[in-house]
Tab-separated table of C-alpha atoms and ligand atoms in Angstrom:
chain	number	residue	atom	x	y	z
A	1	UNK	CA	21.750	46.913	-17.634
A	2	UNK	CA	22.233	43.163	-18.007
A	3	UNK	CA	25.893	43.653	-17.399
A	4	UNK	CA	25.554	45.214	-13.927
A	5	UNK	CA	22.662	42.545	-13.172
A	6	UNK	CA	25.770	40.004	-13.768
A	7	UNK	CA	27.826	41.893	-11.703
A	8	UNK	CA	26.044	42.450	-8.941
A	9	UNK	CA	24.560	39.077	-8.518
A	10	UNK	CA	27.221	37.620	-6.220
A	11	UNK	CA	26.525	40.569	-3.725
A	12	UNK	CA	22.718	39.822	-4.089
A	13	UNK	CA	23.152	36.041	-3.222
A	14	UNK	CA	25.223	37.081	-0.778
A	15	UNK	CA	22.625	39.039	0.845
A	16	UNK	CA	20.485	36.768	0.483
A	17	UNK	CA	18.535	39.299	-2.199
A	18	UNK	CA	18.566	36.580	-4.524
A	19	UNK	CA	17.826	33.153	-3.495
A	20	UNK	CA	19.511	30.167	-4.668
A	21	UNK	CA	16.425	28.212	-5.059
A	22	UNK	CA	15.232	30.323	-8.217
A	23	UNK	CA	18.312	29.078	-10.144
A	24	UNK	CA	18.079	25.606	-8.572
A	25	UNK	CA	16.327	22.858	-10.370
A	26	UNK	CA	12.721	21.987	-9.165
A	27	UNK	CA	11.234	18.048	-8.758
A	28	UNK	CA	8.550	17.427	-11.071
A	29	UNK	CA	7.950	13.801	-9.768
A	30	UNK	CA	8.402	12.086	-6.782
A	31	UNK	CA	10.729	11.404	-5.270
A	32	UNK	CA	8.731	8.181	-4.983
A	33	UNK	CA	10.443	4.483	-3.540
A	34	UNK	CA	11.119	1.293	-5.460
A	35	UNK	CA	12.457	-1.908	-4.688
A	36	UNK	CA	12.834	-1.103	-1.149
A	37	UNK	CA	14.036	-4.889	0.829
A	38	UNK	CA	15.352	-5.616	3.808
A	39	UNK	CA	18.522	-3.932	3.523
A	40	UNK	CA	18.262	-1.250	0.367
A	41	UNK	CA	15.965	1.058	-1.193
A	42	UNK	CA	15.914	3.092	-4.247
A	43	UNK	CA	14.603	6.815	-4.334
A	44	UNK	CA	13.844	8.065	-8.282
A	45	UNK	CA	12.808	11.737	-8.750
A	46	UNK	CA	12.232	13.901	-11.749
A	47	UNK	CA	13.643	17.607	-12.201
A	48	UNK	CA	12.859	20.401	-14.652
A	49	UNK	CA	16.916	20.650	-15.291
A	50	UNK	CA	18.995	17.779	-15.995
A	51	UNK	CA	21.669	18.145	-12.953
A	52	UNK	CA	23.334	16.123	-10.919
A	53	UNK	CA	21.172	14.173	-8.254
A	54	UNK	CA	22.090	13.950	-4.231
A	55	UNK	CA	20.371	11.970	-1.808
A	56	UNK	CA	21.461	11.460	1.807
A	57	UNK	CA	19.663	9.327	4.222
A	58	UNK	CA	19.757	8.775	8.063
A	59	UNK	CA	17.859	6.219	10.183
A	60	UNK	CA	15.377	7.695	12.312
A	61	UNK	CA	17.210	10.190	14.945
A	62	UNK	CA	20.575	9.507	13.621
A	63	UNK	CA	22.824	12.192	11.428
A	64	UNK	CA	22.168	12.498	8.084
A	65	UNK	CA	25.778	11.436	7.364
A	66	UNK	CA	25.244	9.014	4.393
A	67	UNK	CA	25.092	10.218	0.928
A	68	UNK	CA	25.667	9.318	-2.465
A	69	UNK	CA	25.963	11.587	-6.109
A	70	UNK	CA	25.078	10.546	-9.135
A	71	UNK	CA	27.844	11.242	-11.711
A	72	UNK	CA	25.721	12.347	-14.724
A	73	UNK	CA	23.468	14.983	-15.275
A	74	UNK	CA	20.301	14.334	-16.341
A	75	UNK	CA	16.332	15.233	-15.375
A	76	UNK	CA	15.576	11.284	-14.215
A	77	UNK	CA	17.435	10.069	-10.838
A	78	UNK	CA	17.906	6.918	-9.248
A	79	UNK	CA	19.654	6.261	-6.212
A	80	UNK	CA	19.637	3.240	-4.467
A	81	UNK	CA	20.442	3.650	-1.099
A	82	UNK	CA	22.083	0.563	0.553
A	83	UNK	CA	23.692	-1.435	3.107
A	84	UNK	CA	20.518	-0.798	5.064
A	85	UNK	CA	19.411	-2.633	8.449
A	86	UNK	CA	15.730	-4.069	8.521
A	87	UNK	CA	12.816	-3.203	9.571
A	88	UNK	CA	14.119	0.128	10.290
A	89	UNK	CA	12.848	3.861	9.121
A	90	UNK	CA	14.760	6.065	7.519
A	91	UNK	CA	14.580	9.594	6.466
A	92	UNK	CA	16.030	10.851	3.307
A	93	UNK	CA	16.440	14.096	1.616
A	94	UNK	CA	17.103	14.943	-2.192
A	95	UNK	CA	18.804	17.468	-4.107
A	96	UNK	CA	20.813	18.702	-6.768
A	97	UNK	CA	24.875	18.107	-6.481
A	98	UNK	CA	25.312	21.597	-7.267
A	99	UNK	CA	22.977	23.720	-5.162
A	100	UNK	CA	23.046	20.998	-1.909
A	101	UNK	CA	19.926	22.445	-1.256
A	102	UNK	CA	17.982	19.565	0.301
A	103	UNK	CA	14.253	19.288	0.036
A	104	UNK	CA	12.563	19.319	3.901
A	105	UNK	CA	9.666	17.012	3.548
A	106	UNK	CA	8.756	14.968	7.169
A	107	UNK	CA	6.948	12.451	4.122
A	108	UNK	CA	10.609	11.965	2.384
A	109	UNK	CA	10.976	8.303	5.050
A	110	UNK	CA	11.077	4.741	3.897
A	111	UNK	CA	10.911	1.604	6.194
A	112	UNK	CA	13.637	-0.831	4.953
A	113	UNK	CA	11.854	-4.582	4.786
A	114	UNK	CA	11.610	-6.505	8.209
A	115	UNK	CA	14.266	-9.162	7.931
A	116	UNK	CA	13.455	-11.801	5.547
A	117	UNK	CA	11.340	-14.931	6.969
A	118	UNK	CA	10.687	-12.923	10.256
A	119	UNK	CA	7.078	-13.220	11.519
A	120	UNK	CA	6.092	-9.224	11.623
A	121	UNK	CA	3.163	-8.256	10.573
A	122	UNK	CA	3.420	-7.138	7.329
A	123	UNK	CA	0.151	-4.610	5.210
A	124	UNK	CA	-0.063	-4.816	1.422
A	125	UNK	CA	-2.093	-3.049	-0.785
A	126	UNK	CA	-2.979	-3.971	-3.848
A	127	UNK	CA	-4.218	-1.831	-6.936
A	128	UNK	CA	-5.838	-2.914	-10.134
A	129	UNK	CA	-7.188	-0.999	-13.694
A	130	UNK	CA	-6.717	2.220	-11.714
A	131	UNK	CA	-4.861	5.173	-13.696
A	132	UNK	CA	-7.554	7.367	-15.168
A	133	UNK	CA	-7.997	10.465	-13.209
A	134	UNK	CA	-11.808	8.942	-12.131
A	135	UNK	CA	-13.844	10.123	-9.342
A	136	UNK	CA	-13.437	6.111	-9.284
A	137	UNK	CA	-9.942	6.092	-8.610
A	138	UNK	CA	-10.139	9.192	-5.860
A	139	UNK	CA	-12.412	7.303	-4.134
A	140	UNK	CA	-10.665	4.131	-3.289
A	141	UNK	CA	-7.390	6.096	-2.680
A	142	UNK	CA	-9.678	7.778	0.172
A	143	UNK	CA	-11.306	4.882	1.511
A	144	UNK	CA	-8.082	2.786	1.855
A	145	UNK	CA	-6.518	5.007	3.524
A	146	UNK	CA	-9.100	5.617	5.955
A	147	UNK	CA	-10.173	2.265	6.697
A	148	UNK	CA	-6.282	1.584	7.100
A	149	UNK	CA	-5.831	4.271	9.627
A	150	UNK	CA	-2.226	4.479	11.214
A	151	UNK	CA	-1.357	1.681	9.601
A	152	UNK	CA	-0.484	2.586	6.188
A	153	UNK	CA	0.627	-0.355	3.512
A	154	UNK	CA	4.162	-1.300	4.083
A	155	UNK	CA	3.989	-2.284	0.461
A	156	UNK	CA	2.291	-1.296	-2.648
A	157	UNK	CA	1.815	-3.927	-5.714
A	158	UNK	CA	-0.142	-2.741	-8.968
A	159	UNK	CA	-2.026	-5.425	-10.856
A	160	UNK	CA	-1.243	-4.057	-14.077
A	161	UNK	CA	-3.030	-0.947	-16.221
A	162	UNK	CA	-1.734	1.459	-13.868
A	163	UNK	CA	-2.376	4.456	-16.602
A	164	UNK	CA	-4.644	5.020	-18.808
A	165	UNK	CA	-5.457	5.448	-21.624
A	166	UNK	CA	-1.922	3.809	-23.717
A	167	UNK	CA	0.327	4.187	-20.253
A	168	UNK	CA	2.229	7.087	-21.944
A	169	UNK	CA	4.511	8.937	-19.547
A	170	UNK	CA	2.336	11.873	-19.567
A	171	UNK	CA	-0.791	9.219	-18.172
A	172	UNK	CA	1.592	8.314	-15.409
A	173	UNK	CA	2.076	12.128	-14.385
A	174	UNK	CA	-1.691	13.136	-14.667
A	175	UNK	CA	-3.774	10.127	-14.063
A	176	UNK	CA	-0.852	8.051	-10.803
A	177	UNK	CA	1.702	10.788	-9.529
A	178	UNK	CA	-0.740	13.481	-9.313
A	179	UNK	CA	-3.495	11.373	-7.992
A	180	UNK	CA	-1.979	10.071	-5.144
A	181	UNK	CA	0.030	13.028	-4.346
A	182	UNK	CA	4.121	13.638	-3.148
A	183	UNK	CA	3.387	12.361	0.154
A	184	UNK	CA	2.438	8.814	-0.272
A	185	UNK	CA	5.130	7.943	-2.627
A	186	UNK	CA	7.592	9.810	-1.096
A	187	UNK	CA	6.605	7.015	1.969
A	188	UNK	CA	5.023	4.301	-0.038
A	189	UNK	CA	7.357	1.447	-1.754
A	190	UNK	CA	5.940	0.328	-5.638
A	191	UNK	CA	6.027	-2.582	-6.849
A	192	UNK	CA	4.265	-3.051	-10.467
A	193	UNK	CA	3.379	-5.191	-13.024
A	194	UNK	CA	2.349	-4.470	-16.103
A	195	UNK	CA	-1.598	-4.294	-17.877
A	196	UNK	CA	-2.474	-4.212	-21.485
A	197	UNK	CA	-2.894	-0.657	-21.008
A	198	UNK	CA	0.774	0.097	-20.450
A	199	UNK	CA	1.406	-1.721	-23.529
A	200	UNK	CA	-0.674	0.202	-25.526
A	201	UNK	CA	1.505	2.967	-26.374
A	202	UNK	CA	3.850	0.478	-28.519
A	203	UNK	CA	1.490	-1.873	-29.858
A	204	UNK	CA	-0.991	0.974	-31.176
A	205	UNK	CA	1.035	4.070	-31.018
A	206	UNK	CA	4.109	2.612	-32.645
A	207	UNK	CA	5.917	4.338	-29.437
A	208	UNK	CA	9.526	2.139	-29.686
A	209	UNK	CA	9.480	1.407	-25.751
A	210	UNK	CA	6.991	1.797	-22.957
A	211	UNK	CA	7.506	3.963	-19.977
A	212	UNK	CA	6.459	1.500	-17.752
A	213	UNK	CA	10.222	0.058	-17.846
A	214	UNK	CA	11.460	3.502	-18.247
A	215	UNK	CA	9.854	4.680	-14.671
A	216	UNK	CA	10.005	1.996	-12.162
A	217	UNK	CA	13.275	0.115	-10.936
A	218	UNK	CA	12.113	-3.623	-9.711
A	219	UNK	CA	14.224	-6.047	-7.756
A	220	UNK	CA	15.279	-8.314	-10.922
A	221	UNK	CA	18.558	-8.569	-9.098
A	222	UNK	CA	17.581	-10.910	-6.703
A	223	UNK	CA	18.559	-8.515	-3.960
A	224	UNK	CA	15.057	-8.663	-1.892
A	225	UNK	CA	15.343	-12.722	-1.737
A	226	UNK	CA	13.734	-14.818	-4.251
A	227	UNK	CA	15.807	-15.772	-7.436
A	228	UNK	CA	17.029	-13.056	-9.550
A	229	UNK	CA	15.016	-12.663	-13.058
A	230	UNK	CA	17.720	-10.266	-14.354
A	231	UNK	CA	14.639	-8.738	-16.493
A	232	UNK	CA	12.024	-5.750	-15.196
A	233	UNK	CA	9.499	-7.360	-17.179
A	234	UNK	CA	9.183	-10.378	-14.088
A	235	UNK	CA	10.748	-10.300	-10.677
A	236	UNK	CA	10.427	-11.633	-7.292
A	237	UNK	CA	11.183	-10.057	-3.967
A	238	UNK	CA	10.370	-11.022	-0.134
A	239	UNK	CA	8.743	-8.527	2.358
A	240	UNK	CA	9.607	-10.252	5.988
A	241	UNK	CA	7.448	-13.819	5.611
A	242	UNK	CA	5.722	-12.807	1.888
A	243	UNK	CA	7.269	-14.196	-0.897
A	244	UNK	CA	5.945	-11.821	-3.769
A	245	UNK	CA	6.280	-12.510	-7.042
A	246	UNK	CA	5.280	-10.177	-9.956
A	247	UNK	CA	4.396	-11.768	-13.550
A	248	UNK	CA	4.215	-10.358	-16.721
A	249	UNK	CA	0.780	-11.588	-18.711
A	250	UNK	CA	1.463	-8.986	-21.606
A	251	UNK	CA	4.707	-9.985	-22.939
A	252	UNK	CA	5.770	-12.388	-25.503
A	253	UNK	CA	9.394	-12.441	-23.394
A	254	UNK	CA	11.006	-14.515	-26.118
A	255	UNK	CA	10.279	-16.150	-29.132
A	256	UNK	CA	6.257	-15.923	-29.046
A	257	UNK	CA	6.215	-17.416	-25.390
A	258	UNK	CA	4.086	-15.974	-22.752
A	259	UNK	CA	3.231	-16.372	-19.493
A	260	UNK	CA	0.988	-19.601	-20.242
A	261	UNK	CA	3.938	-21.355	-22.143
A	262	UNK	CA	5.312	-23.392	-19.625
A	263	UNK	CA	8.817	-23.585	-20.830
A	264	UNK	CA	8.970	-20.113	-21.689
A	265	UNK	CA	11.702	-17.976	-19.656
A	266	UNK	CA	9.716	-16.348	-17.063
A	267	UNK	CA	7.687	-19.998	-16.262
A	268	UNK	CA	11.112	-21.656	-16.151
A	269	UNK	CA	12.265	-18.799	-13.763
A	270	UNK	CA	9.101	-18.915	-11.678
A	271	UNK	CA	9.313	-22.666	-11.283
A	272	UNK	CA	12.906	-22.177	-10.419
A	273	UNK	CA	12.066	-18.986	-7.974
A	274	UNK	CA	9.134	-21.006	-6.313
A	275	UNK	CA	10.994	-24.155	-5.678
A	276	UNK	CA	13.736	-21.961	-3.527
A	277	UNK	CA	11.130	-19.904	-1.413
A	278	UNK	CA	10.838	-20.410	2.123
A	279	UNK	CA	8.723	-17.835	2.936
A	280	UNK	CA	5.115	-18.802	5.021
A	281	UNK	CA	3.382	-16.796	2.230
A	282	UNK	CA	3.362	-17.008	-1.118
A	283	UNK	CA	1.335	-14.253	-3.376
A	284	UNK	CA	1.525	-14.207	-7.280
A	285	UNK	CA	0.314	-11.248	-9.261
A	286	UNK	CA	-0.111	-10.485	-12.813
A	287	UNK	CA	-2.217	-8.511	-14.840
A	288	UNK	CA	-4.847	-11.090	-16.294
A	289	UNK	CA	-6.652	-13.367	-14.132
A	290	UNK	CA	-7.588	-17.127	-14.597
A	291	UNK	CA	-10.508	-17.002	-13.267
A	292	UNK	CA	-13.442	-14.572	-13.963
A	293	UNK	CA	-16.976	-14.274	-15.303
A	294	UNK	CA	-18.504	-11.281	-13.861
A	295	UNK	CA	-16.223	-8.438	-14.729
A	296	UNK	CA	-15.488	-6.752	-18.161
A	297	UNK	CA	-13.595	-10.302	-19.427
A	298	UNK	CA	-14.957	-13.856	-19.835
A	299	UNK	CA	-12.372	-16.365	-18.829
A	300	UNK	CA	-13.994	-19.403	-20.446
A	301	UNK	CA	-13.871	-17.399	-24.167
A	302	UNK	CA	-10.565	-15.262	-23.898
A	303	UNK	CA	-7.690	-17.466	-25.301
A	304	UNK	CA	-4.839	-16.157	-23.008
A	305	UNK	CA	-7.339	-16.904	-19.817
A	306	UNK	CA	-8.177	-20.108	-20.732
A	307	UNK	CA	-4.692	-20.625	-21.342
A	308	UNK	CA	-3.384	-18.823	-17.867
A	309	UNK	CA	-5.787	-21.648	-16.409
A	310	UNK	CA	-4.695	-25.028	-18.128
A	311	UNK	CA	-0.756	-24.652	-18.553
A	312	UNK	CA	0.192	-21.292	-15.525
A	313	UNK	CA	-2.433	-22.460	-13.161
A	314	UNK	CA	-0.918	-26.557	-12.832
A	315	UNK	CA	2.328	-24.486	-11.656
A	316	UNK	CA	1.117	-22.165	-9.061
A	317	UNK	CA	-0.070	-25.146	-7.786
A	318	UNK	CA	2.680	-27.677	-7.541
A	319	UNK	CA	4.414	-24.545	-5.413
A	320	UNK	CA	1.406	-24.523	-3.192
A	321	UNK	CA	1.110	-20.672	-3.921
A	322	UNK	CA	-1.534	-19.031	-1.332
A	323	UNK	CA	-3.157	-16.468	-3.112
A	324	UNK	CA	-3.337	-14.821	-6.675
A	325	UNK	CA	-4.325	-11.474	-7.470
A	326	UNK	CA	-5.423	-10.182	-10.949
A	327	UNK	CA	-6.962	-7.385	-12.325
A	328	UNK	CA	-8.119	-6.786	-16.174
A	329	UNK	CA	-11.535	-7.598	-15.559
A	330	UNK	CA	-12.983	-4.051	-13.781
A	331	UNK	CA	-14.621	-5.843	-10.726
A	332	UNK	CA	-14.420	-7.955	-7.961
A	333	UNK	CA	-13.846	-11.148	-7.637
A	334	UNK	CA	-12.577	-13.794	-5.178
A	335	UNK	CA	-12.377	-17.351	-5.923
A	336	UNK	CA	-13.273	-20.265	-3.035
A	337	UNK	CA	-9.750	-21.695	-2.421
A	338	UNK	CA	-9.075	-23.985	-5.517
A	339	UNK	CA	-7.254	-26.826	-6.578
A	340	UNK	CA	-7.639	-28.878	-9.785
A	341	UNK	CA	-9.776	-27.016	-11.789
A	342	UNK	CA	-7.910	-25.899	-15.452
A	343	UNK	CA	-11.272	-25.909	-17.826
A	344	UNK	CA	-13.898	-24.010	-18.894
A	345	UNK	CA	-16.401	-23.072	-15.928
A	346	UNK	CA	-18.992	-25.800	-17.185
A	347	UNK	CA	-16.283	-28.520	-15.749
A	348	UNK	CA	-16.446	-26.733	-12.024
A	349	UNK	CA	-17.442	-29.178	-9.597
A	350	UNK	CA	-17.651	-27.651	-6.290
A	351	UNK	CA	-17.100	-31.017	-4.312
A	352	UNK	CA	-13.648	-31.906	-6.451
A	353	UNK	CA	-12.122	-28.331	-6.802
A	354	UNK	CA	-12.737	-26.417	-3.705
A	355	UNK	CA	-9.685	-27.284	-1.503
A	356	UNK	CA	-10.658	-27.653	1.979
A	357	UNK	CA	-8.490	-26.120	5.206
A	358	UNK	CA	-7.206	-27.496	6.753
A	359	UNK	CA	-5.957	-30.300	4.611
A	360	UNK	CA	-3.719	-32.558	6.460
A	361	UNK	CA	-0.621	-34.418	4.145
A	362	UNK	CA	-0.284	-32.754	0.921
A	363	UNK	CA	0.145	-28.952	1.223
A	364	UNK	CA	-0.775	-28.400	-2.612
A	365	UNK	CA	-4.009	-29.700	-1.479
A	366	UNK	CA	-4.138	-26.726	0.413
A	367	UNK	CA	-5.470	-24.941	-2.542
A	368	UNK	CA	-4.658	-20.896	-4.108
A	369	UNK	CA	-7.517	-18.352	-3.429
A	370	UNK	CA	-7.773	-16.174	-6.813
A	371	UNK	CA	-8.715	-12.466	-6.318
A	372	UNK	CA	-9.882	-10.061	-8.943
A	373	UNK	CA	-9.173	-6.405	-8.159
A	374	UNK	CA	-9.343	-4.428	-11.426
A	375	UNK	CA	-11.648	-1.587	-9.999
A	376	UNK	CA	-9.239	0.551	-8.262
A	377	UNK	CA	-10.195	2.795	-11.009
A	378	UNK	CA	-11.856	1.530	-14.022
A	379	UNK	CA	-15.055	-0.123	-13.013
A	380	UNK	CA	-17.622	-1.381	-15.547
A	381	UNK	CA	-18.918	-5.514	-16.440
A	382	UNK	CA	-19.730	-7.278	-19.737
A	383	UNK	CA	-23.428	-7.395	-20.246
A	384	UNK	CA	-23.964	-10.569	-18.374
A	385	UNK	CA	-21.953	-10.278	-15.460
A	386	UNK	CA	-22.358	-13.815	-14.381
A	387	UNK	CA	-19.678	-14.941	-11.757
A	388	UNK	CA	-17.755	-17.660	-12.253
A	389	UNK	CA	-19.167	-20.327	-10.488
A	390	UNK	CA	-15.657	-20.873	-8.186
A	391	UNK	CA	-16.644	-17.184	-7.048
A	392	UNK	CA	-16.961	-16.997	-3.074
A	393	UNK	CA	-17.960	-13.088	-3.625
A	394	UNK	CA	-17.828	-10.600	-5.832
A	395	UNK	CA	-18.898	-7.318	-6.443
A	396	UNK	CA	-19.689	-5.386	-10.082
A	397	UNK	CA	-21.231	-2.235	-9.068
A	398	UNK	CA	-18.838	-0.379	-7.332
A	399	UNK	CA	-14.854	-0.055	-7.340
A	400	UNK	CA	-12.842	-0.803	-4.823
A	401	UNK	CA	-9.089	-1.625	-3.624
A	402	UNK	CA	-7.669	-4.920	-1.589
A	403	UNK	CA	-5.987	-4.254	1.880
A	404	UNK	CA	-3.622	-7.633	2.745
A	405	UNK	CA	-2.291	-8.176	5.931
A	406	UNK	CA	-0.079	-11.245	6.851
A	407	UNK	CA	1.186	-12.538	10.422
A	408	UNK	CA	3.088	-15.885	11.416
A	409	UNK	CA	-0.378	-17.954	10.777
A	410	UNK	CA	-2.565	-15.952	9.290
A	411	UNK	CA	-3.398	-14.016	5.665
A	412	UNK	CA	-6.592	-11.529	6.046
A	413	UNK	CA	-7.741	-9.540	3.300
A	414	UNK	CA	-10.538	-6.625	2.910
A	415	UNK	CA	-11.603	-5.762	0.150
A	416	UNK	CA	-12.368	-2.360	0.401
A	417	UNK	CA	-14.944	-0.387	-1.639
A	418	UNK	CA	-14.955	2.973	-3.094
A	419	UNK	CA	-17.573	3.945	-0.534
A	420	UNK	CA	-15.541	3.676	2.103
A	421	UNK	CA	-17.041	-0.219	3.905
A	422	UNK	CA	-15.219	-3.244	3.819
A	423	UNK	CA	-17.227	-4.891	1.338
A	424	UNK	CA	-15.461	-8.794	1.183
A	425	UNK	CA	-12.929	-10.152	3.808
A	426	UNK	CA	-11.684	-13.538	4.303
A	427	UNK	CA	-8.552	-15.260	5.711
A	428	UNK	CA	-6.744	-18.156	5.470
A	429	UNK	CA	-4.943	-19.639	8.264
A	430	UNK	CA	-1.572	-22.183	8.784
B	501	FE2	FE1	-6.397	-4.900	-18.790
């Protein structure tokens, strides 16, 4: 019986009896988009069969007559898709080497950067705490996208505990992929850092690696602007006038050093990075924040924070950096624009460390708004909940997500709340 099922299987694929796809692999994951710039992109996807991965690409009403396969089999792919033009949308299709059967999806598009330093308008959105499967974490997904209408986020940066509960692999399926569903990464560009959270894994588990390194390909290379870290744990990349660079607060990168050690790697390569940007805007984010009070962390009693504020803080500074965002604590929080102020909350004085706009001369006088959003998902507050007292707003009772959206002269952000309102916005102007 098996023996004529072999035979005859030819003739059934033939007539189309049998169809391809049931011996074909199938995508588990994705494809989602990383380190897209102004002139590449990468497409990752995950298959049930370890095969050969395809992906052609075409811009928008053009052939589909570029293509590249990878040369080993395996279940993750990774394509990077270059020699792009800005500012420009193209569609892509994936598929298995073999079969050439190319998934149909009118999601499966990615807008290359505009060109570097140009003045387009460019929409960020930014994501804290937010990987565990919540009604929470539904609920900001829905009201971003509805308060952002047609305009969907050109860009996508996570502050850091992006799954929970020990960012396992599995956590990142359940509690990210399946949460925000094929269509928006298939469209939507990532750009991480890493939380506690996706640490977890290794320092409690005794897992040998994260899969926080394993899943997401960041522009370390240098080849989105900004100096090249030549690590995923850091990186820097520009998105048209937006310098963004991504910091790691969780690693001890060499030697003991962190973040808050000044002559550490990553601070050396951030100094280094910020001294050659020429972008109009300048946004850092990392995981943990310098400045917070009413949220589920105390920066005047956590070591690290208090640390992030007297030696990280001095830097972001010097490089007149616009605008921080953090997550860690699960709340609000935005910060008065600040300059000078590296102690413990007691030592705020209103009058000496608000920076006020505009500030003619110095442009580190300018001062660096700091932004808590760690309640894209998680969302609870210590049991005192004061605000810091450089806090312009805040807001500890409900989640929400940050929408950012730059132009030649102007920065304005929303905070936008799990209900659906624009709970905080602000702006800062050149
Ligand atoms: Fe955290």
């Amino acid at each position: 019986m098996i023996f004529y099922a072999i035979r005859l299987l030819p003739i059934l694929i033939i007539t189309g009896l049998v169809h391809l796809e049931s011996f074909a692999q199938r995508i588990t994951r994705g494809p989602y988009l990383n380190a897209v710039t102004d002139r590449s992109a990468v497409i990752r996807w995950r298959t049930d069969k370890a095969v050969k991965g395809l992906l052609v690409w075409s811009a928008e009403g053009m052939r589909f007559d570029k293509k590249i396969k990878e040369k080993i089999r395996s279940t993750e792919h990774e394509i990077k898709a270059d020699d792009l033009v800005s500012g420009t949308k193209y569609y892509y299709r994936t598929a298995s080497a073999r079969d050439r059967r190319l998934t149909v999806d009118s999601a499966q598009f990615f807008r290359t950067a505009p060109l570097r330093g140009s003045q387009e308008p460019v929409r960020i959105w930014a994501l804290g705490d937010f990987g565990n499967g919540s009604k929470n974490q539904y609920d900001c997904y829905r009201a971003m996208l509805s308060i952002a209408g047609d305009h969907l986020p050109d860009a996508w940066i996570w502050l850091g505990d992006n799954a929970y509960d020990a960012g396992r692999d599995d956590e990142y399926q359940k509690n990210v992929f399946e949460v925000y569903g094929r269509s928006f990464f298939q469209y939507t560009p990532v750009y991480p850092s890493p939380g506690n959270h996706d640490y977890k894994d290794k320092r409690e588990n005794g897992a040998s690696e994260i899969a926080y390194y394993k899943l997401f390909t960041v522009p370390k290379q240098g080849e989105g602007g900004g100096v090249p870290s030549e690590t995923s744990a850091y990186y820097s990349f520009d998105y048209g006038n937006v310098h963004l660079v991504s910091l790691n607060s969780e690693e001890e990168t060499e030697n003991g050093f962190t973040v808050s050690d000044t002559l550490s790697n990553q601070v050396t390569w951030l100094k280094k990075d910020l001294e050659e940007n020429r972008s109009t805007w300048t946004v850092v984010y990392l995981h943990r924040p310098p400045y917070t009070g009413a949220g589920s962390h105390n920066a005047d009693i956590e070591k690290d924070l208090i640390a992030l504020r007297k030696n990280l803080v001095p830097v972001l500074e010097r490089y007149s950096v616009d605008l921080v965002v953090a997550g860690h604590s699960h709340v609000y929080e935005r910060t008065y624009p600040l300059v000078g102020h590296y102690g413990p909350s007691n030592t705020f004085d209103p009058e000496k460390h608000i920076a006020r706009y505009p500030v003619s001369g110095s442009k580190s006088q300018r001062g660096i708004v700091y932004i808590v959003a760690g309640s894209g998902g998680q969302i609870d507050n210590n049991e005192k909940g004061i605000p810091h007292p450089a806090t312009a707003h805040y807001n500890n009772d409900i989640g929400g997500s940050l929408l950012l959206d730059f132009s030649a002269n102007r920065l304005g952000g929303r905070w936008v709340s799990a209900t659906g309102e624009v709970g905080d916005s602000f702006f800062i102007e050149k």
